[in-house]
Amino acid sequence: IKRQMNEAALQNFLEFRNILTDEQREKLPQLQRQLPKEFQALNLQTEQQIQIYGIIRRATREKRAVSAEQGALQTELLEMLFAMQDVEQAGLKQVQKEIAEHELNMEKTNINMILDIRELLTPDQKQQFIRLFEASSTKGAAMNSSFSRNLYD
């Protein structure tokens, strides 16, 4: 399904590209500057840049939505902990569970984003992409690395 979606996205891009003027087509490479700097080493084609930019934007929107919800839950948790009345254990545990679910959703978003990007890369680009992650992570903590965070800047 993902491959079909990527093929459809590429087809849409190619159709979109056909209606652009020469001047507009010349501006397409400016997307390279909108991608995190780590992607510049991959020598991406314009089509790849556009698709990766879309993947990152989608993931960013998802993470922001989850983050906002998680912030509200954390505020609720603090209010429960520091309320004058006794703490209701069941309510406290429910809010903790919801916070954990949001954290899991953010991690899933990261993983799906990376998998989607990897599908667009050539074998050589994929090797470079993996090396970038290895260089920016410590002992398997790639999801919390500065590289992963930079994807959303």
mmCIF file of N, CA, C and O in Angstrom, residues 63-118:
data_model
loop_
_atom_site.group_PDB
_atom_site.id
_atom_site.type_symbol
_atom_site.label_atom_id
_atom_site.label_comp_id
_atom_site.label_asym_id
_atom_site.label_seq_id
_atom_site.Cartn_x
_atom_site.Cartn_y
_atom_site.Cartn_z
ATOM 1 N N LYS A 63 3.092 15.235 15.198
ATOM 2 C CA LYS A 63 3.805 15.384 16.468
ATOM 3 C C LYS A 63 3.340 16.619 17.234
ATOM 4 O O LYS A 63 3.223 16.584 18.457
ATOM 5 N N ARG A 64 3.076 17.698 16.539
ATOM 6 C CA ARG A 64 2.605 18.908 17.218
ATOM 7 C C ARG A 64 1.249 18.688 17.863
ATOM 8 O O ARG A 64 1.002 19.139 18.976
ATOM 9 N N ALA A 65 0.366 17.991 17.159
ATOM 10 C CA ALA A 65 -0.965 17.712 17.708
ATOM 11 C C ALA A 65 -0.852 16.835 18.953
ATOM 12 O O ALA A 65 -1.472 17.115 19.985
ATOM 13 N N VAL A 66 -0.043 15.803 18.863
ATOM 14 C CA VAL A 66 0.131 14.902 20.003
ATOM 15 C C VAL A 66 0.814 15.646 21.150
ATOM 16 O O VAL A 66 0.439 15.488 22.310
ATOM 17 N N SER A 67 1.781 16.454 20.823
ATOM 18 C CA SER A 67 2.506 17.208 21.853
ATOM 19 C C SER A 67 1.585 18.169 22.598
ATOM 20 O O SER A 67 1.687 18.313 23.823
ATOM 21 N N ALA A 68 0.683 18.822 21.876
ATOM 22 C CA ALA A 68 -0.260 19.737 22.523
ATOM 23 C C ALA A 68 -1.177 18.976 23.474
ATOM 24 O O ALA A 68 -1.420 19.421 24.605
ATOM 25 N N GLU A 69 -1.657 17.837 23.021
ATOM 26 C CA GLU A 69 -2.516 17.014 23.881
ATOM 27 C C GLU A 69 -1.739 16.520 25.096
ATOM 28 O O GLU A 69 -2.257 16.514 26.213
ATOM 29 N N GLN A 70 -0.502 16.129 24.862
ATOM 30 C CA GLN A 70 0.320 15.630 25.958
ATOM 31 C C GLN A 70 0.598 16.747 26.969
ATOM 32 O O GLN A 70 0.580 16.512 28.182
ATOM 33 N N GLY A 71 0.828 17.944 26.490
ATOM 34 C CA GLY A 71 1.050 19.074 27.399
ATOM 35 C C GLY A 71 -0.158 19.325 28.286
ATOM 36 O O GLY A 71 -0.015 19.578 29.490
ATOM 37 N N ALA A 72 -1.349 19.230 27.696
ATOM 38 C CA ALA A 72 -2.573 19.416 28.484
ATOM 39 C C ALA A 72 -2.701 18.319 29.539
ATOM 40 O O ALA A 72 -3.092 18.579 30.688
ATOM 41 N N LEU A 73 -2.344 17.101 29.166
ATOM 42 C CA LEU A 73 -2.409 15.993 30.129
ATOM 43 C C LEU A 73 -1.397 16.179 31.256
ATOM 44 O O LEU A 73 -1.686 15.884 32.422
ATOM 45 N N GLN A 74 -0.209 16.639 30.918
ATOM 46 C CA GLN A 74 0.805 16.866 31.944
ATOM 47 C C GLN A 74 0.379 17.970 32.903
ATOM 48 O O GLN A 74 0.609 17.876 34.108
ATOM 49 N N THR A 75 -0.286 18.992 32.372
ATOM 50 C CA THR A 75 -0.823 20.049 33.234
ATOM 51 C C THR A 75 -1.887 19.471 34.155
ATOM 52 O O THR A 75 -1.902 19.757 35.360
ATOM 53 N N GLU A 76 -2.755 18.644 33.599
ATOM 54 C CA GLU A 76 -3.799 17.996 34.404
ATOM 55 C C GLU A 76 -3.173 17.127 35.497
ATOM 56 O O GLU A 76 -3.628 17.140 36.648
ATOM 57 N N LEU A 77 -2.123 16.417 35.148
ATOM 58 C CA LEU A 77 -1.434 15.570 36.120
ATOM 59 C C LEU A 77 -0.858 16.412 37.262
ATOM 60 O O LEU A 77 -1.023 16.073 38.442
ATOM 61 N N LEU A 78 -0.215 17.506 36.929
ATOM 62 C CA LEU A 78 0.344 18.386 37.964
ATOM 63 C C LEU A 78 -0.745 18.969 38.851
ATOM 64 O O LEU A 78 -0.576 19.065 40.072
ATOM 65 N N GLU A 79 -1.854 19.367 38.236
ATOM 66 C CA GLU A 79 -2.964 19.912 39.021
ATOM 67 C C GLU A 79 -3.510 18.863 39.984
ATOM 68 O O GLU A 79 -3.857 19.181 41.122
ATOM 69 N N MET A 80 -3.572 17.627 39.536
ATOM 70 C CA MET A 80 -4.047 16.546 40.402
ATOM 71 C C MET A 80 -3.074 16.313 41.557
ATOM 72 O O MET A 80 -3.481 16.123 42.705
ATOM 73 N N LEU A 81 -1.786 16.337 41.248
ATOM 74 C CA LEU A 81 -0.772 16.059 42.260
ATOM 75 C C LEU A 81 -0.699 17.158 43.321
ATOM 76 O O LEU A 81 -0.416 16.886 44.481
ATOM 77 N N PHE A 82 -0.939 18.391 42.910
ATOM 78 C CA PHE A 82 -0.781 19.503 43.841
ATOM 79 C C PHE A 82 -2.103 20.125 44.266
ATOM 80 O O PHE A 82 -2.147 21.243 44.765
ATOM 81 N N ALA A 83 -3.185 19.395 44.093
ATOM 82 C CA ALA A 83 -4.496 19.872 44.542
ATOM 83 C C ALA A 83 -4.569 19.782 46.069
ATOM 84 O O ALA A 83 -3.877 18.977 46.697
ATOM 85 N N MET A 84 -5.416 20.594 46.645
ATOM 86 C CA MET A 84 -5.569 20.601 48.103
ATOM 87 C C MET A 84 -6.232 19.319 48.604
ATOM 88 O O MET A 84 -5.933 18.850 49.687
ATOM 89 N N GLN A 85 -7.125 18.768 47.807
ATOM 90 C CA GLN A 85 -7.809 17.545 48.247
ATOM 91 C C GLN A 85 -6.907 16.330 47.995
ATOM 92 O O GLN A 85 -5.883 16.429 47.349
ATOM 93 N N ASP A 86 -7.342 15.204 48.495
ATOM 94 C CA ASP A 86 -6.589 13.964 48.321
ATOM 95 C C ASP A 86 -6.510 13.592 46.841
ATOM 96 O O ASP A 86 -7.417 13.866 46.065
ATOM 97 N N VAL A 87 -5.425 12.939 46.500
ATOM 98 C CA VAL A 87 -5.205 12.513 45.126
ATOM 99 C C VAL A 87 -6.006 11.246 44.864
ATOM 100 O O VAL A 87 -5.930 10.274 45.610
ATOM 101 N N GLU A 88 -6.782 11.273 43.796
ATOM 102 C CA GLU A 88 -7.544 10.100 43.389
ATOM 103 C C GLU A 88 -6.622 9.203 42.548
ATOM 104 O O GLU A 88 -6.230 9.564 41.440
ATOM 105 N N GLN A 89 -6.255 8.063 43.100
ATOM 106 C CA GLN A 89 -5.293 7.173 42.457
ATOM 107 C C GLN A 89 -5.742 6.706 41.066
ATOM 108 O O GLN A 89 -4.942 6.664 40.138
ATOM 109 N N ALA A 90 -7.014 6.357 40.926
ATOM 110 C CA ALA A 90 -7.504 5.862 39.639
ATOM 111 C C ALA A 90 -7.380 6.935 38.564
ATOM 112 O O ALA A 90 -6.950 6.662 37.430
ATOM 113 N N GLY A 91 -7.749 8.157 38.897
ATOM 114 C CA GLY A 91 -7.643 9.260 37.942
ATOM 115 C C GLY A 91 -6.200 9.557 37.586
ATOM 116 O O GLY A 91 -5.876 9.824 36.426
ATOM 117 N N LEU A 92 -5.342 9.498 38.591
ATOM 118 C CA LEU A 92 -3.926 9.739 38.389
ATOM 119 C C LEU A 92 -3.342 8.689 37.445
ATOM 120 O O LEU A 92 -2.623 9.018 36.491
ATOM 121 N N LYS A 93 -3.673 7.445 37.666
ATOM 122 C CA LYS A 93 -3.170 6.364 36.815
ATOM 123 C C LYS A 93 -3.696 6.495 35.389
ATOM 124 O O LYS A 93 -2.974 6.205 34.427
ATOM 125 N N GLN A 94 -4.935 6.940 35.231
ATOM 126 C CA GLN A 94 -5.509 7.116 33.896
ATOM 127 C C GLN A 94 -4.759 8.194 33.124
ATOM 128 O O GLN A 94 -4.443 8.018 31.951
ATOM 129 N N VAL A 95 -4.464 9.306 33.783
ATOM 130 C CA VAL A 95 -3.734 10.383 33.113
ATOM 131 C C VAL A 95 -2.326 9.920 32.768
ATOM 132 O O VAL A 95 -1.827 10.192 31.664
ATOM 133 N N GLN A 96 -1.680 9.169 33.669
ATOM 134 C CA GLN A 96 -0.347 8.632 33.378
ATOM 135 C C GLN A 96 -0.402 7.714 32.153
ATOM 136 O O GLN A 96 0.490 7.760 31.301
ATOM 137 N N LYS A 97 -1.421 6.900 32.076
ATOM 138 C CA LYS A 97 -1.577 5.982 30.949
ATOM 139 C C LYS A 97 -1.740 6.765 29.646
ATOM 140 O O LYS A 97 -1.135 6.422 28.621
ATOM 141 N N GLU A 98 -2.540 7.822 29.675
ATOM 142 C CA GLU A 98 -2.761 8.632 28.472
ATOM 143 C C GLU A 98 -1.470 9.328 28.038
ATOM 144 O O GLU A 98 -1.190 9.423 26.841
ATOM 145 N N ILE A 99 -0.685 9.807 29.004
ATOM 146 C CA ILE A 99 0.599 10.438 28.674
ATOM 147 C C ILE A 99 1.519 9.415 28.009
ATOM 148 O O ILE A 99 2.163 9.707 26.994
ATOM 149 N N ALA A 100 1.570 8.218 28.541
ATOM 150 C CA ALA A 100 2.407 7.161 27.967
ATOM 151 C C ALA A 100 1.951 6.817 26.544
ATOM 152 O O ALA A 100 2.782 6.591 25.658
ATOM 153 N N GLU A 101 0.643 6.804 26.314
ATOM 154 C CA GLU A 101 0.118 6.527 24.970
ATOM 155 C C GLU A 101 0.538 7.626 23.993
ATOM 156 O O GLU A 101 0.878 7.344 22.840
ATOM 157 N N HIS A 102 0.535 8.865 24.445
ATOM 158 C CA HIS A 102 0.960 9.963 23.582
ATOM 159 C C HIS A 102 2.450 9.843 23.250
ATOM 160 O O HIS A 102 2.857 10.098 22.115
ATOM 161 N N GLU A 103 3.249 9.477 24.239
ATOM 162 C CA GLU A 103 4.674 9.288 23.986
ATOM 163 C C GLU A 103 4.898 8.176 22.969
ATOM 164 O O GLU A 103 5.729 8.298 22.067
ATOM 165 N N LEU A 104 4.143 7.103 23.082
ATOM 166 C CA LEU A 104 4.230 5.999 22.136
ATOM 167 C C LEU A 104 3.811 6.456 20.741
ATOM 168 O O LEU A 104 4.461 6.118 19.743
ATOM 169 N N ASN A 105 2.761 7.257 20.650
ATOM 170 C CA ASN A 105 2.319 7.778 19.350
ATOM 171 C C ASN A 105 3.381 8.656 18.704
ATOM 172 O O ASN A 105 3.578 8.618 17.489
ATOM 173 N N MET A 106 4.086 9.445 19.508
ATOM 174 C CA MET A 106 5.148 10.288 18.961
ATOM 175 C C MET A 106 6.292 9.420 18.447
ATOM 176 O O MET A 106 6.853 9.694 17.376
ATOM 177 N N GLU A 107 6.622 8.365 19.171
ATOM 178 C CA GLU A 107 7.678 7.459 18.716
ATOM 179 C C GLU A 107 7.254 6.744 17.432
ATOM 180 O O GLU A 107 8.044 6.607 16.494
ATOM 181 N N LYS A 108 6.002 6.312 17.361
ATOM 182 C CA LYS A 108 5.494 5.674 16.134
ATOM 183 C C LYS A 108 5.559 6.639 14.955
ATOM 184 O O LYS A 108 5.890 6.232 13.839
ATOM 185 N N THR A 109 5.247 7.893 15.194
ATOM 186 C CA THR A 109 5.320 8.887 14.129
ATOM 187 C C THR A 109 6.747 9.011 13.620
ATOM 188 O O THR A 109 6.978 9.060 12.405
ATOM 189 N N ASN A 110 7.720 9.051 14.524
ATOM 190 C CA ASN A 110 9.131 9.097 14.125
ATOM 191 C C ASN A 110 9.506 7.888 13.287
ATOM 192 O O ASN A 110 10.133 8.012 12.237
ATOM 193 N N ILE A 111 9.123 6.723 13.774
ATOM 194 C CA ILE A 111 9.476 5.478 13.074
ATOM 195 C C ILE A 111 8.845 5.449 11.691
ATOM 196 O O ILE A 111 9.520 5.137 10.703
ATOM 197 N N ASN A 112 7.568 5.770 11.592
ATOM 198 C CA ASN A 112 6.888 5.759 10.300
ATOM 199 C C ASN A 112 7.499 6.776 9.340
ATOM 200 O O ASN A 112 7.633 6.504 8.142
ATOM 201 N N MET A 113 7.883 7.930 9.856
ATOM 202 C CA MET A 113 8.508 8.937 9.018
ATOM 203 C C MET A 113 9.811 8.407 8.440
ATOM 204 O O MET A 113 10.063 8.509 7.234
ATOM 205 N N ILE A 114 10.618 7.815 9.278
ATOM 206 C CA ILE A 114 11.908 7.301 8.822
ATOM 207 C C ILE A 114 11.709 6.178 7.806
ATOM 208 O O ILE A 114 12.381 6.127 6.774
ATOM 209 N N LEU A 115 10.770 5.278 8.079
ATOM 210 C CA LEU A 115 10.498 4.185 7.133
ATOM 211 C C LEU A 115 10.000 4.733 5.796
ATOM 212 O O LEU A 115 10.404 4.245 4.728
ATOM 213 N N ASP A 116 9.124 5.724 5.838
ATOM 214 C CA ASP A 116 8.612 6.325 4.600
ATOM 215 C C ASP A 116 9.734 6.990 3.801
ATOM 216 O O ASP A 116 9.787 6.876 2.568
ATOM 217 N N ILE A 117 10.625 7.675 4.491
ATOM 218 C CA ILE A 117 11.754 8.322 3.814
ATOM 219 C C ILE A 117 12.673 7.265 3.206
ATOM 220 O O ILE A 117 13.099 7.382 2.057
ATOM 221 N N ARG A 118 12.964 6.217 3.965
ATOM 222 C CA ARG A 118 13.848 5.163 3.455
ATOM 223 C C ARG A 118 13.320 4.541 2.166
ATOM 224 O O ARG A 118 14.102 4.187 1.292
#
